[in-house]
Short mmCIF file of N, CA and C in Angstrom, two decimals:
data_model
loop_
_atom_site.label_atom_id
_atom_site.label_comp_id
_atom_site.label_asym_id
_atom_site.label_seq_id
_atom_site.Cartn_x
_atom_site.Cartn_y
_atom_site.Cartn_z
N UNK A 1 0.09 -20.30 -4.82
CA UNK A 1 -0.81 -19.75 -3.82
C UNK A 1 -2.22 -19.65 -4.39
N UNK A 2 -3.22 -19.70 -3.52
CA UNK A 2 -4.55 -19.79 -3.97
C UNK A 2 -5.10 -18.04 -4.21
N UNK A 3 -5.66 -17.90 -5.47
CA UNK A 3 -6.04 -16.77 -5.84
C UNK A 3 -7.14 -16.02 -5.82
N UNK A 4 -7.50 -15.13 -5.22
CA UNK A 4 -8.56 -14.63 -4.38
C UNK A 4 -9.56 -14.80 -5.78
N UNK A 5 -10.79 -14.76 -5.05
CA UNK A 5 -12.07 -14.49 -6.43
C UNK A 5 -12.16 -13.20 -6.43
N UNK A 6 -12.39 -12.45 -7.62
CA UNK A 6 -13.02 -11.09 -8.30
C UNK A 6 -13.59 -10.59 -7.11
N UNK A 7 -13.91 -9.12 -7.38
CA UNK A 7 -14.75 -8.28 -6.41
C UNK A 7 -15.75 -7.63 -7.25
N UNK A 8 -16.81 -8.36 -6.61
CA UNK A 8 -18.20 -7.51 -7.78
C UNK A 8 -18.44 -5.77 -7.45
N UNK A 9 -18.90 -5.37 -8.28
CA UNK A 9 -18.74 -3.99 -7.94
C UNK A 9 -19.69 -3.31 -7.32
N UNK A 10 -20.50 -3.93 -6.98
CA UNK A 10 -21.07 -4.12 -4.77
C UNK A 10 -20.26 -4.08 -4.42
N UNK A 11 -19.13 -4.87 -3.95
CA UNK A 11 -18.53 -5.20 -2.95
C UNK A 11 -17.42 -4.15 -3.08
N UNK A 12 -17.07 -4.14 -4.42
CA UNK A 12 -16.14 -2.64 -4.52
C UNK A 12 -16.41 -1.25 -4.10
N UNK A 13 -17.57 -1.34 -4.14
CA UNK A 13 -18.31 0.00 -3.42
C UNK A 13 -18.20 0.41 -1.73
N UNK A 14 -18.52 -1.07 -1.35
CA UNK A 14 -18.36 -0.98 0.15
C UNK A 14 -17.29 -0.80 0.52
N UNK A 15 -15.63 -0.81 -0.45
CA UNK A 15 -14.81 -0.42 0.16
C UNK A 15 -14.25 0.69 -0.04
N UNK A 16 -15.33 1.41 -0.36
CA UNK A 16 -14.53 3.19 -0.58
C UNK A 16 -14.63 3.43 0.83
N UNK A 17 -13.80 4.41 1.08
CA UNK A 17 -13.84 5.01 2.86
C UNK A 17 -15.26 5.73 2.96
N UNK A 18 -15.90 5.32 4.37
CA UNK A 18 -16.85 6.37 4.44
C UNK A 18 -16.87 7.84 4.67
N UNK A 19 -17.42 8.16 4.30
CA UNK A 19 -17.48 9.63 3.76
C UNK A 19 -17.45 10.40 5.47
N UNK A 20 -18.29 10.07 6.27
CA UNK A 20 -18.33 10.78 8.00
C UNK A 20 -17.20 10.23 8.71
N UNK A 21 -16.09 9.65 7.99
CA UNK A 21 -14.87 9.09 8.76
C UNK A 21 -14.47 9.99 10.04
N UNK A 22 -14.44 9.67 11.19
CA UNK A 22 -14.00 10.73 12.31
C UNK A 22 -12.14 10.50 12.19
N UNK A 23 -11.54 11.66 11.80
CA UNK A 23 -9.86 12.04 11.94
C UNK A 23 -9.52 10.58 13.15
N UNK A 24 -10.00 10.61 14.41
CA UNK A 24 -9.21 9.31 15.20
C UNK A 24 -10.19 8.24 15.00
N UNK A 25 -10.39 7.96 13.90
CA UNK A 25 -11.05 6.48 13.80
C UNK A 25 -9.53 5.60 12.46
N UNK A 26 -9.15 4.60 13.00
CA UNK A 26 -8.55 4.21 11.59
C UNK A 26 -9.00 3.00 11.07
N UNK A 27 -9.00 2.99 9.68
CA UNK A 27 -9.96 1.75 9.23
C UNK A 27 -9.45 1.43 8.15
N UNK A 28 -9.24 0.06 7.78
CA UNK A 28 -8.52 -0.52 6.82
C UNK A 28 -9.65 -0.47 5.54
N UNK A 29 -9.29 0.35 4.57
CA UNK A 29 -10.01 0.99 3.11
C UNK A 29 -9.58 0.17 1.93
N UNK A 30 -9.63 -0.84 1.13
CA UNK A 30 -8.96 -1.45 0.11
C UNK A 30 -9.41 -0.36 -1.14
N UNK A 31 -8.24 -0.08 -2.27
CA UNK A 31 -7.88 1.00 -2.98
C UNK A 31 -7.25 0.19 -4.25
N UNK A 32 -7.65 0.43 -5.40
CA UNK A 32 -7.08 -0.17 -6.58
C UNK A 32 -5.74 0.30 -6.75
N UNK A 33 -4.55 -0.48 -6.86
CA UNK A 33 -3.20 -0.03 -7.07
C UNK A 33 -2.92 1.04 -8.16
N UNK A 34 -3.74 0.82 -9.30
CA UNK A 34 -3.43 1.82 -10.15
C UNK A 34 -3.76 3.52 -9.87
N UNK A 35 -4.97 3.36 -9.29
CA UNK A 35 -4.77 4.72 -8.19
C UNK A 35 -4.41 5.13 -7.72
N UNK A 36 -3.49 4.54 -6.77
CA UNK A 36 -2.68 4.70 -5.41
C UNK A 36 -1.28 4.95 -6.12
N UNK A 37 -1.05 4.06 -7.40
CA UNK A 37 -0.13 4.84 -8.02
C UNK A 37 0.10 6.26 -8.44
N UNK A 38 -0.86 6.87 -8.80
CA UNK A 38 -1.45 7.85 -9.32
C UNK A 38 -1.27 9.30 -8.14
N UNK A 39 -1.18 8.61 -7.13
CA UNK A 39 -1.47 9.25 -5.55
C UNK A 39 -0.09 9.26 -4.88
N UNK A 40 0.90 8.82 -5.84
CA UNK A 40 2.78 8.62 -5.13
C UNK A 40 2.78 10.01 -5.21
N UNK A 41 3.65 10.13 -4.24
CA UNK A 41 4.82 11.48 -4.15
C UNK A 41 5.73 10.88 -5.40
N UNK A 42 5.98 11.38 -6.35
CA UNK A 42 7.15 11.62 -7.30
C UNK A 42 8.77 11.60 -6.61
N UNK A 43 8.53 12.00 -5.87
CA UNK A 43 9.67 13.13 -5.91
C UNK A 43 10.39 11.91 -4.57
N UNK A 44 9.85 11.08 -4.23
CA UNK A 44 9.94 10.96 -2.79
C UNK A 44 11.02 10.61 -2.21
N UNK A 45 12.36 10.83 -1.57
CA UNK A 45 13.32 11.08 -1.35
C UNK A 45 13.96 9.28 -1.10
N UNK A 46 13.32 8.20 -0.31
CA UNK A 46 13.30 7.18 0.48
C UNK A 46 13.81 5.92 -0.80
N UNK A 47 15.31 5.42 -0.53
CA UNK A 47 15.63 4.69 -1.49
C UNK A 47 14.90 3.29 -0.57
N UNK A 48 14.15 2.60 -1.32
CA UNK A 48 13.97 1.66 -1.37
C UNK A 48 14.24 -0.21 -1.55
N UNK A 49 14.27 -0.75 -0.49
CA UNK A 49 15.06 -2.34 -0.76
C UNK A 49 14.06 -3.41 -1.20
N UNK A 50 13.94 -3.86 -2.08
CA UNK A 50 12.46 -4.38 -2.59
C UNK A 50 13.08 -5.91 -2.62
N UNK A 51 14.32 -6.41 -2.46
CA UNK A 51 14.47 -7.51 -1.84
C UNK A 51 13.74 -7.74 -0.57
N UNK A 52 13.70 -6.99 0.66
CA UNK A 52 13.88 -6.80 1.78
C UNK A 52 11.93 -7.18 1.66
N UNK A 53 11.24 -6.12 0.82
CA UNK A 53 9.78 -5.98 0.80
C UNK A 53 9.38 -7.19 -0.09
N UNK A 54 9.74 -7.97 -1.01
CA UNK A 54 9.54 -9.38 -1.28
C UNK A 54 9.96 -10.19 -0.37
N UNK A 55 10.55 -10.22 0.28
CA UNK A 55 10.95 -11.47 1.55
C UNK A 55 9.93 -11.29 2.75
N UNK A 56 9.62 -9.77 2.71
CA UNK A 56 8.47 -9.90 3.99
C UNK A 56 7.32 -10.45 3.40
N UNK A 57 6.90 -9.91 1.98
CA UNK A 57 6.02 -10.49 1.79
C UNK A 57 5.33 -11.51 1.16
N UNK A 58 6.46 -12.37 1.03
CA UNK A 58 6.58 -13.80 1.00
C UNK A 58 6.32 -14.41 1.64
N UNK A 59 6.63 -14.06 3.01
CA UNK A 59 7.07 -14.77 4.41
C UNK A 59 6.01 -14.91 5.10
N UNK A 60 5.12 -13.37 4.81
CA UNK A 60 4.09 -12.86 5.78
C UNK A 60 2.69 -12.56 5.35
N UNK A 61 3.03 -12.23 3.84
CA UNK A 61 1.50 -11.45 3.32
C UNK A 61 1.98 -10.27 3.12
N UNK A 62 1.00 -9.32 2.94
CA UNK A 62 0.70 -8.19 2.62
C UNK A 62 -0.05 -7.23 3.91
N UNK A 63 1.32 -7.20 5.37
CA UNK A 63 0.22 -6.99 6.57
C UNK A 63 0.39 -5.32 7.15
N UNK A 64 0.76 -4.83 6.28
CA UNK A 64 1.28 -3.32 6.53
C UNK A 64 0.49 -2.28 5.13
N UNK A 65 -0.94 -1.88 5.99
CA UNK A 65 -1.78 -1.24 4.67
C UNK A 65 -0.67 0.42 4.28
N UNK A 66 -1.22 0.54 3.55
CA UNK A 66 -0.04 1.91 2.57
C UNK A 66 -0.71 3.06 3.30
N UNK A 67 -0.61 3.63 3.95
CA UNK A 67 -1.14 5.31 4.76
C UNK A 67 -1.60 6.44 4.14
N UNK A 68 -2.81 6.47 3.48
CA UNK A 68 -3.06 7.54 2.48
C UNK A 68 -4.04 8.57 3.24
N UNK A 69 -3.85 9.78 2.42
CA UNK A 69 -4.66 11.07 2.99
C UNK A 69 -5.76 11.04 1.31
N UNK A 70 -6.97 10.24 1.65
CA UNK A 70 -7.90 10.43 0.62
C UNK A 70 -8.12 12.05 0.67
N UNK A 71 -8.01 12.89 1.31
CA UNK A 71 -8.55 14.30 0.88
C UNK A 71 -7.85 14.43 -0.11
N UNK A 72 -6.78 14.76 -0.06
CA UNK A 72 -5.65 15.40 -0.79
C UNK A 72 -5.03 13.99 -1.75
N UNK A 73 -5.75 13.26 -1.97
CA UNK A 73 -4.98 12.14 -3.05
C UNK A 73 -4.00 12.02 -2.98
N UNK A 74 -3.04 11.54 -1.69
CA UNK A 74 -1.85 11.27 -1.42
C UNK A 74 -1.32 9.89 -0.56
N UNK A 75 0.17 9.59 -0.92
CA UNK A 75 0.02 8.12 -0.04
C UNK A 75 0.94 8.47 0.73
N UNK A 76 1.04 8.82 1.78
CA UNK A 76 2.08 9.09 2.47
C UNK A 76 3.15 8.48 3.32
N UNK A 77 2.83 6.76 2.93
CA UNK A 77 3.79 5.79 3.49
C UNK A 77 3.03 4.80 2.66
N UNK A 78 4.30 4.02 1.73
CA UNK A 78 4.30 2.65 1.16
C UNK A 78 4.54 3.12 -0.29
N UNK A 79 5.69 3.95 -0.47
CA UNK A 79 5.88 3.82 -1.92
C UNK A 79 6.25 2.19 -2.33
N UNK A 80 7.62 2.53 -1.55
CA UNK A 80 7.95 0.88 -2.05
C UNK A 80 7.61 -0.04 -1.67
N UNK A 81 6.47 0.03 -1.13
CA UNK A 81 5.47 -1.38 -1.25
C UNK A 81 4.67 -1.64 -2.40
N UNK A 82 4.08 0.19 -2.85
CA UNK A 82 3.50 0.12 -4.02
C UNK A 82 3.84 -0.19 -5.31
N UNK A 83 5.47 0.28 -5.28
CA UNK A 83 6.10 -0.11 -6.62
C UNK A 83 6.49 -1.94 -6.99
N UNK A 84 6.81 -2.52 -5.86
CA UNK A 84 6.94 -3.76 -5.61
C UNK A 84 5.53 -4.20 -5.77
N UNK A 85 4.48 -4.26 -5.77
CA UNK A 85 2.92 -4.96 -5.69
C UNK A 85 3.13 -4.38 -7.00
N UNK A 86 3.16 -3.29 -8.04
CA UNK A 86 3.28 -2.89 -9.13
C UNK A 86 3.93 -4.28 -10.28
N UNK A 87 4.91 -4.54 -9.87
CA UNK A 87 5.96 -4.91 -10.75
C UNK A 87 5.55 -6.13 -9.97
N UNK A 88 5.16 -7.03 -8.98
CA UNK A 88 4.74 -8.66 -8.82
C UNK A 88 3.44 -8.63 -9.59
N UNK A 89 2.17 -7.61 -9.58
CA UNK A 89 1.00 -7.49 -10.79
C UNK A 89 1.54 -7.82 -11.89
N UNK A 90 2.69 -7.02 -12.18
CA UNK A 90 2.94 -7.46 -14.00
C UNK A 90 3.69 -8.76 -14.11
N UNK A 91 4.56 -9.24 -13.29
CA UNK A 91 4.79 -10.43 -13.61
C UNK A 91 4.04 -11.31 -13.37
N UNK A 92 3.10 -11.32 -12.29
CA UNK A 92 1.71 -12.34 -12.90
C UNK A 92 1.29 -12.20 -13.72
N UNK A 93 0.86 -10.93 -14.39
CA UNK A 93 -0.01 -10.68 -15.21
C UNK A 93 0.52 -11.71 -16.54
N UNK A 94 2.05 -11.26 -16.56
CA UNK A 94 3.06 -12.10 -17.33
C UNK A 94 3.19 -13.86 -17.79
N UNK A 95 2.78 -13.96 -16.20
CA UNK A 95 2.92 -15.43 -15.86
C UNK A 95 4.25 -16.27 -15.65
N UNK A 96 4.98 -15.45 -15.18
CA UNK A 96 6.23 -15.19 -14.67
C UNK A 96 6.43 -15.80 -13.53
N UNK A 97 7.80 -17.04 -13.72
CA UNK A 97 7.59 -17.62 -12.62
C UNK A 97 7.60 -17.29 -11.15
N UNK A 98 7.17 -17.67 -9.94
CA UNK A 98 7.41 -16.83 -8.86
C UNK A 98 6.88 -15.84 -8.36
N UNK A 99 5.59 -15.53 -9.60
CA UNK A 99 4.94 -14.65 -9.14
C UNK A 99 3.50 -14.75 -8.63
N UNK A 100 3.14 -14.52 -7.67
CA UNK A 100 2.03 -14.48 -6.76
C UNK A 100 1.17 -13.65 -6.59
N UNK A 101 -0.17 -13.70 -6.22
CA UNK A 101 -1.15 -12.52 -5.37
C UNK A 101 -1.11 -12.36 -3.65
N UNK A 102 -0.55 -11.48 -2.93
CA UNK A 102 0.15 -11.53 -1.76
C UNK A 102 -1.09 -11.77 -0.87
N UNK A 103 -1.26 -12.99 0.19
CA UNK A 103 -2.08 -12.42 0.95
C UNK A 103 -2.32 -11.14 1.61
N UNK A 104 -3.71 -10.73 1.67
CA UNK A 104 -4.43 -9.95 2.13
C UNK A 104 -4.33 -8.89 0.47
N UNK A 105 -4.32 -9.25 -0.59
CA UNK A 105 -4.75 -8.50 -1.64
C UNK A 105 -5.86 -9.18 -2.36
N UNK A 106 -6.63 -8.13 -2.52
CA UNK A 106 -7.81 -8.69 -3.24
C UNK A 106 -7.85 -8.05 -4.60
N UNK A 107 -8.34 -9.14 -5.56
CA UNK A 107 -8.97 -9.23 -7.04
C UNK A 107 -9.79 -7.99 -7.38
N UNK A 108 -9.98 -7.22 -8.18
CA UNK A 108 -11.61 -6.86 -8.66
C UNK A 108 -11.93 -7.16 -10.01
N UNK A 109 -13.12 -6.93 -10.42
CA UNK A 109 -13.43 -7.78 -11.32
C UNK A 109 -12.51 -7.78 -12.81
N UNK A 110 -11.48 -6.65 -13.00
CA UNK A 110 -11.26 -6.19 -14.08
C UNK A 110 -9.51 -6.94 -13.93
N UNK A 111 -9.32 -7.40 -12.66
CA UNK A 111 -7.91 -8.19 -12.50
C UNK A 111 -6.99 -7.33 -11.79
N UNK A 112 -7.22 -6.09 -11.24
CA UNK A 112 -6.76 -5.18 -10.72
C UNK A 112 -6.75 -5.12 -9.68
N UNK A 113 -5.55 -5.23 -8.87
CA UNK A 113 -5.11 -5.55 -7.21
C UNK A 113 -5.95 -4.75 -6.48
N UNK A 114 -6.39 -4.75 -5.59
CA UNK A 114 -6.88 -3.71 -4.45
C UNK A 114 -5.99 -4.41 -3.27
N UNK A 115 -5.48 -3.04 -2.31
CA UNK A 115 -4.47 -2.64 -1.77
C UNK A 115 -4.84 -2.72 -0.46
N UNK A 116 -5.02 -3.09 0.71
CA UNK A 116 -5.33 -2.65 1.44
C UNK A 116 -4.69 -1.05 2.06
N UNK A 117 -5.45 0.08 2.46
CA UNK A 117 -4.76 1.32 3.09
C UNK A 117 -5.14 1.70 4.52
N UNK A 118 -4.41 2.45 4.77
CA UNK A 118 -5.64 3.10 6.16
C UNK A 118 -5.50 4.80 5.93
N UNK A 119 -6.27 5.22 6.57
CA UNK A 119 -6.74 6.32 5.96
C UNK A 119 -6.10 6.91 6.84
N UNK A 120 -5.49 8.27 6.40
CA UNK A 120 -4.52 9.47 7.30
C UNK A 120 -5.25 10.71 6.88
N UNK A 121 -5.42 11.19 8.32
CA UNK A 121 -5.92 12.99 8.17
C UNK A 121 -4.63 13.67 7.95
N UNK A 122 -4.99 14.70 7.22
CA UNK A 122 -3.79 15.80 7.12
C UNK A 122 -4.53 16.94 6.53
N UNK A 123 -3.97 17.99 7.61
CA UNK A 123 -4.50 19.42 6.78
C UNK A 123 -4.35 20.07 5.45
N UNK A 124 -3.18 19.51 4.91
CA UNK A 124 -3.28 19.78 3.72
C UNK A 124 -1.98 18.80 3.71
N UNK A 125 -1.78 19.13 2.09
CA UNK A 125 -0.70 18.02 1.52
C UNK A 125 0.83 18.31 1.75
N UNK A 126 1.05 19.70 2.37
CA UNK A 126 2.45 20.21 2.81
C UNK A 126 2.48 19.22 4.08
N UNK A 127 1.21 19.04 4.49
CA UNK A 127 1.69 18.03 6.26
C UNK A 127 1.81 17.22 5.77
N UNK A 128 1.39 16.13 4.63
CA UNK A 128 0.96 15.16 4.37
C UNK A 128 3.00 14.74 4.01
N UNK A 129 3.06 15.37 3.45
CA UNK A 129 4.45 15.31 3.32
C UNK A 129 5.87 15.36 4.26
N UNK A 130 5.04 16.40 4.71
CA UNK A 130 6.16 16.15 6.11
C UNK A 130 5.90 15.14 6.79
N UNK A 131 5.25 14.41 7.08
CA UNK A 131 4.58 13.47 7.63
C UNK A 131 5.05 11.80 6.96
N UNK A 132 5.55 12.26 5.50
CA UNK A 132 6.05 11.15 4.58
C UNK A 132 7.44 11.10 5.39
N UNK A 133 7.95 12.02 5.39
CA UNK A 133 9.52 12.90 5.32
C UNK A 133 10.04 11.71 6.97
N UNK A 134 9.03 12.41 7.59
CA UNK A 134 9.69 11.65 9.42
C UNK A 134 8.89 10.10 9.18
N UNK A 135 8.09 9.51 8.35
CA UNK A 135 8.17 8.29 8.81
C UNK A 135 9.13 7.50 7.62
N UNK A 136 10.01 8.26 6.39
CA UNK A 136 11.22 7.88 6.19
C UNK A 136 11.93 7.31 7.15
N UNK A 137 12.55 8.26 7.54
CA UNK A 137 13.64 8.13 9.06
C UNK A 137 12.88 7.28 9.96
N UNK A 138 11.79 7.07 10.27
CA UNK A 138 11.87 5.98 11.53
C UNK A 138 12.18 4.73 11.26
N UNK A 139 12.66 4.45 10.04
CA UNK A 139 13.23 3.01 9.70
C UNK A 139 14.25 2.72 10.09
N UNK A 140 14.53 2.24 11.12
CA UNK A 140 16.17 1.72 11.31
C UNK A 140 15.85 0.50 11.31
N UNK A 141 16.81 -0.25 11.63
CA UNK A 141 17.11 -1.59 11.72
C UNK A 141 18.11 -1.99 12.79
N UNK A 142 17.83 -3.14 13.98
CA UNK A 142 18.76 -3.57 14.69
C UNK A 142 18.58 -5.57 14.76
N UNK A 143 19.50 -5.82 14.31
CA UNK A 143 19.72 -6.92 14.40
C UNK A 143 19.02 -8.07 15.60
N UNK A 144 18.08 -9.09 15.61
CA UNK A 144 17.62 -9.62 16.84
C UNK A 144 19.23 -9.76 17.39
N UNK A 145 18.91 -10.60 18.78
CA UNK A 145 20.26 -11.15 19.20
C UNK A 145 19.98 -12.58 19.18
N UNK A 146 20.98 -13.56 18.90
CA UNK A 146 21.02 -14.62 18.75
C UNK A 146 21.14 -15.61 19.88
N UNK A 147 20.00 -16.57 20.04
CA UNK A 147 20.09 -17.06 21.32
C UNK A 147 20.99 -18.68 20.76
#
């Protein structure tokens, strides 16, 4: 796959969230992974299928930004997207076969993924969590039907 060019740090600037963000505006914010690592719930209950999240994003890109509450330095949907973009970084980094830069991730200058996110209001980080908690559970799965 063709590998994005670097992000000068102009251009890294322009993608911090703006600061007068209005709560119902949502806007796609790109975020260095190692941050956003930094910004996981620990604890976070949601077993994860990272087969399932390499096949989408193989298939598709990288088209589902990670849901973070910049107040409170929290991500409140996309662990295991984050840990998966984690561990495909190091096996590029590696040079490991099979491993790729997913569309819609961008370079910065230091080789460090930026993520696309969108930005989530929350009054504080107890919502921010509950808020993790119910979009756990809205994952089901139903089979298409086969024509």
């Amino acid at each position: 796959m063709e590998q994005e060019a670097p992000i000068s740090p102009t251009e890294q600037a322009s993608l911090q969230p703006p600061a007068a963000l209005e709560p119902t505006q949502l806007r796609i914010v790109y975020k260095r992974l190692d941050e956003l690592l930094e910004w996981k719930w620990v604890d976070n209950p949601k077993i994860h299928q990272n087969n399932l999240i390499e096949s989408s994003v193989r298939n598709y890109g990288f088209d589902d930004p990670v849901g973070v509450d910049y107040d409170h330095q929290f991500v409140s949907e996309g662990h295991g997207r984050l840990d998966w973009l984690e561990s495909m970084r190091k096996r590029q980094a590696e040079g490991a076969e099979g491993a790729f830069l997913p569309k819609n991730i961008l370079l910065a200058e230091d080789g460090m993924w930026l993520i696309p996110t969108v930005r989530i209001f929350f009054d504080n980080k107890e919502q921010a969590m509950l808020y993790a908690l119910a979009h756990n559970r809205s994952n089901t799965y139903k089979l298409l039907p086969e024509d």
